[in-house]
PDB file of C-alpha atoms in Angstrom:
ATOM      1  CA  UNK Q   1     -32.024  -2.378 -28.745  1.00 49.00           C
ATOM      2  CA  UNK Q   2     -31.391  -4.391 -32.131  1.00 53.00           C
ATOM      3  CA  UNK Q   3     -34.636  -5.349 -33.991  1.00 52.00           C
ATOM      4  CA  UNK Q   4     -35.390  -8.912 -33.511  1.00 55.00           C
ATOM      5  CA  UNK Q   5     -37.692  -9.735 -36.735  1.00 55.00           C
ATOM      6  CA  UNK Q   6     -38.741 -13.266 -37.437  1.00 49.00           C
ATOM      7  CA  UNK Q   7     -36.772 -13.227 -41.212  1.00 52.00           C
ATOM      8  CA  UNK Q   8     -33.578 -12.190 -39.288  1.00 53.00           C
ATOM      9  CA  UNK Q   9     -34.000 -14.569 -37.009  1.00 54.00           C
ATOM     10  CA  UNK Q  10     -34.757 -17.733 -39.530  1.00 51.00           C
ATOM     11  CA  UNK Q  11     -31.800 -16.801 -41.228  1.00 45.00           C
ATOM     12  CA  UNK Q  12     -29.389 -16.441 -38.247  1.00 50.00           C
ATOM     13  CA  UNK Q  13     -31.187 -20.243 -37.146  1.00 49.00           C
ATOM     14  CA  UNK Q  14     -30.417 -21.411 -40.769  1.00 46.00           C
ATOM     15  CA  UNK Q  15     -27.224 -20.844 -40.372  1.00 46.00           C
ATOM     16  CA  UNK Q  16     -26.649 -21.799 -37.142  1.00 47.00           C
ATOM     17  CA  UNK Q  17     -28.036 -25.459 -38.298  1.00 44.00           C
ATOM     18  CA  UNK Q  18     -25.185 -25.172 -41.418  1.00 47.00           C
ATOM     19  CA  UNK Q  19     -22.898 -24.723 -38.790  1.00 42.00           C
ATOM     20  CA  UNK Q  20     -23.726 -27.979 -36.507  1.00 43.00           C
ATOM     21  CA  UNK Q  21     -24.196 -29.770 -39.817  1.00 39.00           C
ATOM     22  CA  UNK Q  22     -20.708 -29.122 -41.352  1.00 38.00           C
ATOM     23  CA  UNK Q  23     -18.921 -29.607 -37.760  1.00 40.00           C
ATOM     24  CA  UNK Q  24     -19.797 -32.917 -37.701  1.00 39.00           C
ATOM     25  CA  UNK Q  25     -23.457 -32.592 -35.958  1.00 39.00           C
ATOM     26  CA  UNK Q  26     -24.900 -34.818 -39.025  1.00 36.00           C
ATOM     27  CA  UNK Q  27     -26.566 -36.753 -36.411  1.00 40.00           C
ATOM     28  CA  UNK Q  28     -29.518 -34.196 -36.941  1.00 41.00           C
ATOM     29  CA  UNK Q  29     -29.697 -35.884 -40.570  1.00 38.00           C
ATOM     30  CA  UNK Q  30     -32.478 -37.866 -41.065  1.00 40.00           C
ATOM     31  CA  UNK Q  31     -31.154 -40.837 -41.846  1.00 39.00           C
ATOM     32  CA  UNK Q  32     -29.019 -40.856 -39.083  1.00 41.00           C
ATOM     33  CA  UNK Q  33     -29.428 -41.708 -35.128  1.00 40.00           C
ATOM     34  CA  UNK Q  34     -29.006 -39.047 -32.875  1.00 44.00           C
ATOM     35  CA  UNK Q  35     -26.314 -40.178 -30.368  1.00 42.00           C
ATOM     36  CA  UNK Q  36     -27.637 -38.854 -27.524  1.00 47.00           C
ATOM     37  CA  UNK Q  37     -31.514 -37.412 -25.792  1.00 47.00           C
ATOM     38  CA  UNK Q  38     -29.940 -34.106 -25.716  1.00 49.00           C
ATOM     39  CA  UNK Q  39     -28.960 -34.377 -29.561  1.00 50.00           C
ATOM     40  CA  UNK Q  40     -31.718 -35.984 -30.691  1.00 45.00           C
ATOM     41  CA  UNK Q  41     -33.867 -32.902 -28.527  1.00 49.00           C
ATOM     42  CA  UNK Q  42     -31.274 -30.362 -29.811  1.00 51.00           C
ATOM     43  CA  UNK Q  43     -31.802 -31.704 -33.745  1.00 53.00           C
ATOM     44  CA  UNK Q  44     -35.326 -31.241 -33.393  1.00 53.00           C
ATOM     45  CA  UNK Q  45     -35.478 -28.107 -32.054  1.00 53.00           C
ATOM     46  CA  UNK Q  46     -32.897 -26.480 -34.692  1.00 54.00           C
ATOM     47  CA  UNK Q  47     -35.251 -28.533 -37.476  1.00 52.00           C
ATOM     48  CA  UNK Q  48     -38.273 -26.994 -36.001  1.00 52.00           C
ATOM     49  CA  UNK Q  49     -36.457 -23.666 -36.308  1.00 51.00           C
ATOM     50  CA  UNK Q  50     -35.568 -24.327 -39.824  1.00 48.00           C
ATOM     51  CA  UNK Q  51     -39.270 -25.516 -41.153  1.00 49.00           C
ATOM     52  CA  UNK Q  52     -41.306 -21.852 -39.530  1.00 47.00           C
ATOM     53  CA  UNK Q  53     -43.071 -20.872 -42.766  1.00 41.00           C
ATOM     54  CA  UNK Q  54     -43.744 -17.309 -41.515  1.00 40.00           C
ATOM     55  CA  UNK Q  55     -43.841 -14.561 -38.737  1.00 39.00           C
ATOM     56  CA  UNK Q  56     -47.860 -15.773 -38.779  1.00 43.00           C
ATOM     57  CA  UNK Q  57     -47.386 -19.345 -38.188  1.00 45.00           C
ATOM     58  CA  UNK Q  58     -45.867 -18.362 -34.701  1.00 43.00           C
ATOM     59  CA  UNK Q  59     -47.777 -15.516 -34.309  1.00 41.00           C
ATOM     60  CA  UNK Q  60     -50.902 -18.083 -33.875  1.00 43.00           C
ATOM     61  CA  UNK Q  61     -49.090 -20.716 -32.371  1.00 42.00           C
ATOM     62  CA  UNK Q  62     -45.524 -20.677 -30.588  1.00 44.00           C
ATOM     63  CA  UNK Q  63     -43.435 -22.185 -32.859  1.00 65.00           C
ATOM     64  CA  UNK Q  64     -41.376 -24.180 -30.684  1.00 83.00           C
ATOM     65  CA  UNK Q  65     -43.523 -24.737 -27.140  1.00 91.00           C
ATOM     66  CA  UNK Q  66     -41.595 -23.003 -24.212  1.00 94.00           C
ATOM     67  CA  UNK Q  67     -41.015 -26.098 -21.842  1.00 93.00           C
ATOM     68  CA  UNK Q  68     -38.208 -26.401 -19.175  1.00 92.00           C
ATOM     69  CA  UNK Q  69     -36.176 -28.663 -21.443  1.00 90.00           C
ATOM     70  CA  UNK Q  70     -36.488 -26.221 -25.121  1.00 93.00           C
ATOM     71  CA  UNK Q  71     -35.754 -23.503 -22.838  1.00 95.00           C
ATOM     72  CA  UNK Q  72     -32.173 -25.007 -21.921  1.00 93.00           C
ATOM     73  CA  UNK Q  73     -31.684 -26.617 -25.196  1.00 92.00           C
ATOM     74  CA  UNK Q  74     -32.198 -23.197 -26.579  1.00 95.00           C
ATOM     75  CA  UNK Q  75     -29.890 -21.301 -24.058  1.00 95.00           C
ATOM     76  CA  UNK Q  76     -27.611 -24.202 -25.009  1.00 94.00           C
ATOM     77  CA  UNK Q  77     -27.645 -23.644 -28.812  1.00 95.00           C
ATOM     78  CA  UNK Q  78     -27.495 -19.720 -28.018  1.00 95.00           C
ATOM     79  CA  UNK Q  79     -24.684 -20.174 -26.171  1.00 96.00           C
ATOM     80  CA  UNK Q  80     -25.843 -18.240 -23.335  1.00 96.00           C
ATOM     81  CA  UNK Q  81     -23.728 -19.234 -20.080  1.00 96.00           C
ATOM     82  CA  UNK Q  82     -24.884 -20.736 -16.692  1.00 94.00           C
ATOM     83  CA  UNK Q  83     -27.951 -21.957 -18.211  1.00 94.00           C
ATOM     84  CA  UNK Q  84     -29.071 -23.156 -15.001  1.00 93.00           C
ATOM     85  CA  UNK Q  85     -29.249 -20.105 -13.509  1.00 95.00           C
ATOM     86  CA  UNK Q  86     -30.746 -18.287 -16.444  1.00 97.00           C
ATOM     87  CA  UNK Q  87     -33.533 -20.522 -16.703  1.00 96.00           C
ATOM     88  CA  UNK Q  88     -34.187 -20.102 -12.816  1.00 96.00           C
ATOM     89  CA  UNK Q  89     -34.389 -16.331 -13.615  1.00 97.00           C
ATOM     90  CA  UNK Q  90     -36.518 -16.731 -16.627  1.00 97.00           C
ATOM     91  CA  UNK Q  91     -39.189 -18.994 -14.173  1.00 97.00           C
ATOM     92  CA  UNK Q  92     -38.620 -16.497 -11.432  1.00 97.00           C
ATOM     93  CA  UNK Q  93     -39.278 -13.829 -13.997  1.00 96.00           C
ATOM     94  CA  UNK Q  94     -42.271 -15.230 -15.400  1.00 97.00           C
ATOM     95  CA  UNK Q  95     -44.392 -16.916 -12.702  1.00 96.00           C
ATOM     96  CA  UNK Q  96     -43.183 -20.535 -14.166  1.00 95.00           C
ATOM     97  CA  UNK Q  97     -44.008 -19.044 -17.684  1.00 96.00           C
ATOM     98  CA  UNK Q  98     -47.241 -17.393 -16.783  1.00 96.00           C
ATOM     99  CA  UNK Q  99     -47.414 -13.812 -16.486  1.00 96.00           C
ATOM    100  CA  UNK Q 100     -48.309 -11.776 -19.232  1.00 93.00           C
ATOM    101  CA  UNK Q 101     -45.106 -10.730 -20.259  1.00 93.00           C
ATOM    102  CA  UNK Q 102     -44.486 -13.910 -21.287  1.00 96.00           C
ATOM    103  CA  UNK Q 103     -47.848 -15.312 -22.404  1.00 95.00           C
ATOM    104  CA  UNK Q 104     -48.213 -11.703 -24.636  1.00 95.00           C
ATOM    105  CA  UNK Q 105     -44.796 -10.177 -25.072  1.00 96.00           C
ATOM    106  CA  UNK Q 106     -42.602 -13.448 -24.848  1.00 96.00           C
ATOM    107  CA  UNK Q 107     -40.244 -11.815 -23.033  1.00 97.00           C
ATOM    108  CA  UNK Q 108     -38.883 -14.509 -20.622  1.00 97.00           C
ATOM    109  CA  UNK Q 109     -36.339 -11.976 -18.478  1.00 97.00           C
ATOM    110  CA  UNK Q 110     -38.311  -8.620 -17.980  1.00 94.00           C
ATOM    111  CA  UNK Q 111     -35.724  -6.809 -20.077  1.00 96.00           C
ATOM    112  CA  UNK Q 112     -36.943  -3.365 -20.482  1.00 94.00           C
ATOM    113  CA  UNK Q 113     -36.152  -0.067 -23.586  1.00 93.00           C
ATOM    114  CA  UNK Q 114     -32.829   1.756 -21.334  1.00 90.00           C
ATOM    115  CA  UNK Q 115     -34.398   4.531 -22.797  1.00 94.00           C
ATOM    116  CA  UNK Q 116     -38.490   5.124 -21.520  1.00 95.00           C
ATOM    117  CA  UNK Q 117     -38.530   1.777 -19.256  1.00 92.00           C
ATOM    118  CA  UNK Q 118     -41.129  -0.079 -21.829  1.00 94.00           C
ATOM    119  CA  UNK Q 119     -40.770  -4.176 -22.080  1.00 95.00           C
ATOM    120  CA  UNK Q 120     -39.503  -5.611 -24.754  1.00 96.00           C
ATOM    121  CA  UNK Q 121     -41.724  -7.468 -26.965  1.00 96.00           C
ATOM    122  CA  UNK Q 122     -40.652 -10.148 -28.997  1.00 96.00           C
ATOM    123  CA  UNK Q 123     -42.366 -12.227 -31.934  1.00 94.00           C
ATOM    124  CA  UNK Q 124     -41.492 -15.660 -30.073  1.00 94.00           C
ATOM    125  CA  UNK Q 125     -39.483 -16.019 -26.488  1.00 96.00           C
ATOM    126  CA  UNK Q 126     -36.952 -17.583 -28.241  1.00 95.00           C
ATOM    127  CA  UNK Q 127     -35.761 -14.610 -29.637  1.00 96.00           C
ATOM    128  CA  UNK Q 128     -35.930 -12.847 -25.962  1.00 97.00           C
ATOM    129  CA  UNK Q 129     -33.124 -15.734 -25.206  1.00 97.00           C
ATOM    130  CA  UNK Q 130     -31.376 -14.621 -27.766  1.00 97.00           C
ATOM    131  CA  UNK Q 131     -31.701 -10.966 -26.136  1.00 97.00           C
ATOM    132  CA  UNK Q 132     -30.834 -11.877 -23.393  1.00 98.00           C
ATOM    133  CA  UNK Q 133     -27.379 -13.123 -24.590  1.00 97.00           C
ATOM    134  CA  UNK Q 134     -26.606 -10.248 -26.560  1.00 96.00           C
ATOM    135  CA  UNK Q 135     -28.010  -7.189 -24.264  1.00 95.00           C
ATOM    136  CA  UNK Q 136     -27.176  -8.988 -20.755  1.00 96.00           C
ATOM    137  CA  UNK Q 137     -24.337 -11.470 -20.800  1.00 96.00           C
ATOM    138  CA  UNK Q 138     -22.413  -9.825 -23.405  1.00 94.00           C
ATOM    139  CA  UNK Q 139     -21.257  -7.731 -20.429  1.00 94.00           C
ATOM    140  CA  UNK Q 140     -20.227 -10.678 -18.152  1.00 96.00           C
ATOM    141  CA  UNK Q 141     -16.762 -11.530 -17.976  1.00 94.00           C
ATOM    142  CA  UNK Q 142     -16.438 -14.750 -15.502  1.00 94.00           C
ATOM    143  CA  UNK Q 143     -16.403 -15.433 -12.308  1.00 95.00           C
ATOM    144  CA  UNK Q 144     -19.331 -15.703 -10.323  1.00 96.00           C
ATOM    145  CA  UNK Q 145     -22.927 -15.037 -12.280  1.00 96.00           C
ATOM    146  CA  UNK Q 146     -24.423 -14.064  -8.821  1.00 96.00           C
ATOM    147  CA  UNK Q 147     -22.433 -11.341  -8.075  1.00 96.00           C
ATOM    148  CA  UNK Q 148     -22.326 -10.296 -11.859  1.00 97.00           C
ATOM    149  CA  UNK Q 149     -26.160  -9.803 -12.237  1.00 97.00           C
ATOM    150  CA  UNK Q 150     -26.077  -8.103  -8.981  1.00 96.00           C
ATOM    151  CA  UNK Q 151     -23.187  -5.683 -10.196  1.00 95.00           C
ATOM    152  CA  UNK Q 152     -25.130  -4.788 -13.381  1.00 96.00           C
ATOM    153  CA  UNK Q 153     -28.252  -4.350 -10.920  1.00 94.00           C
ATOM    154  CA  UNK Q 154     -30.113  -6.849 -13.004  1.00 95.00           C
ATOM    155  CA  UNK Q 155     -33.222  -6.383 -11.134  1.00 94.00           C
ATOM    156  CA  UNK Q 156     -34.678  -4.127  -8.462  1.00 92.00           C
ATOM    157  CA  UNK Q 157     -35.638  -6.818  -5.890  1.00 95.00           C
ATOM    158  CA  UNK Q 158     -32.346  -6.647  -3.583  1.00 95.00           C
ATOM    159  CA  UNK Q 159     -33.454 -10.099  -2.951  1.00 97.00           C
ATOM    160  CA  UNK Q 160     -33.481 -11.476  -6.093  1.00 97.00           C
ATOM    161  CA  UNK Q 161     -30.153 -13.302  -6.807  1.00 96.00           C
ATOM    162  CA  UNK Q 162     -31.090 -15.081  -3.686  1.00 96.00           C
ATOM    163  CA  UNK Q 163     -34.387 -16.183  -5.251  1.00 97.00           C
ATOM    164  CA  UNK Q 164     -32.710 -17.956  -8.691  1.00 96.00           C
ATOM    165  CA  UNK Q 165     -30.355 -19.337  -6.443  1.00 94.00           C
ATOM    166  CA  UNK Q 166     -33.267 -21.624  -4.857  1.00 94.00           C
ATOM    167  CA  UNK Q 167     -34.978 -21.789  -8.010  1.00 93.00           C
ATOM    168  CA  UNK Q 168     -31.638 -23.233  -9.539  1.00 91.00           C
ATOM    169  CA  UNK Q 169     -30.712 -25.289  -6.778  1.00 88.00           C
ATOM    170  CA  UNK Q 170     -34.545 -26.669  -6.804  1.00 86.00           C
ATOM    171  CA  UNK Q 171     -34.518 -27.420 -10.831  1.00 80.00           C
ATOM    172  CA  UNK Q 172     -30.890 -28.498 -12.040  1.00 75.00           C
ATOM    173  CA  UNK Q 173     -31.488 -31.737  -9.479  1.00 69.00           C
ATOM    174  CA  UNK Q 174     -34.646 -32.423 -11.047  1.00 65.00           C
ATOM    175  CA  UNK Q 175     -33.422 -32.041 -14.368  1.00 63.00           C
ATOM    176  CA  UNK Q 176     -30.322 -33.919 -13.889  1.00 57.00           C
ATOM    177  CA  UNK Q 177     -32.780 -36.745 -12.451  1.00 59.00           C
ATOM    178  CA  UNK Q 178     -35.184 -36.732 -15.599  1.00 63.00           C
ATOM    179  CA  UNK Q 179     -32.366 -36.712 -17.884  1.00 57.00           C
ATOM    180  CA  UNK Q 180     -30.854 -40.031 -16.340  1.00 59.00           C
ATOM    181  CA  UNK Q 181     -34.378 -41.266 -16.286  1.00 63.00           C
ATOM    182  CA  UNK Q 182     -34.625 -40.952 -20.483  1.00 63.00           C
ATOM    183  CA  UNK Q 183     -30.920 -41.938 -21.193  1.00 61.00           C
ATOM    184  CA  UNK Q 184     -31.896 -45.329 -19.302  1.00 62.00           C
ATOM    185  CA  UNK Q 185     -35.007 -45.372 -21.033  1.00 63.00           C
ATOM    186  CA  UNK Q 186     -33.682 -44.878 -24.383  1.00 65.00           C
ATOM    187  CA  UNK Q 187     -30.998 -47.750 -23.597  1.00 62.00           C
ATOM    188  CA  UNK Q 188     -33.347 -51.056 -23.152  1.00 56.00           C
TER     189      UNK Q 188
END
């Protein structure tokens, strides 16, 4: 497994910010207004990640608050496929962001070292999203994502995908309704 240190994260995120600005995401610049609430949130997340000063600053207080909306935005920024299913996995794995693995080790997905089965520890929860993408999703080549999770033996619980599917179904309509409300309120 790769070493997910803080400086590597900062370098990659600064490069990512540069790519977004270069390909026309100029709405992240201070003088420009974002086109949509979603783009505004992504810009805020990118700017927050870019301006984090040090590992110690993030260690004492989370660099980015762990919320469903922030998780979905980071999943999207990192190019994680099936972000609503993956968000549901994080909710299930962490007991809605309350487990010790989440709070202490910033491990949203119960990721373990293949060599000894111990849990990975990350500096921030955002790093665990990147690790999920790099160490789980690289195996995904398309098709039914739930079947993929079963095929790779993602979890020991035989009812894992059933539970994730139930959470995802509850999560998606709620999020869509909240985002619609936000979009309507910004139009007035």
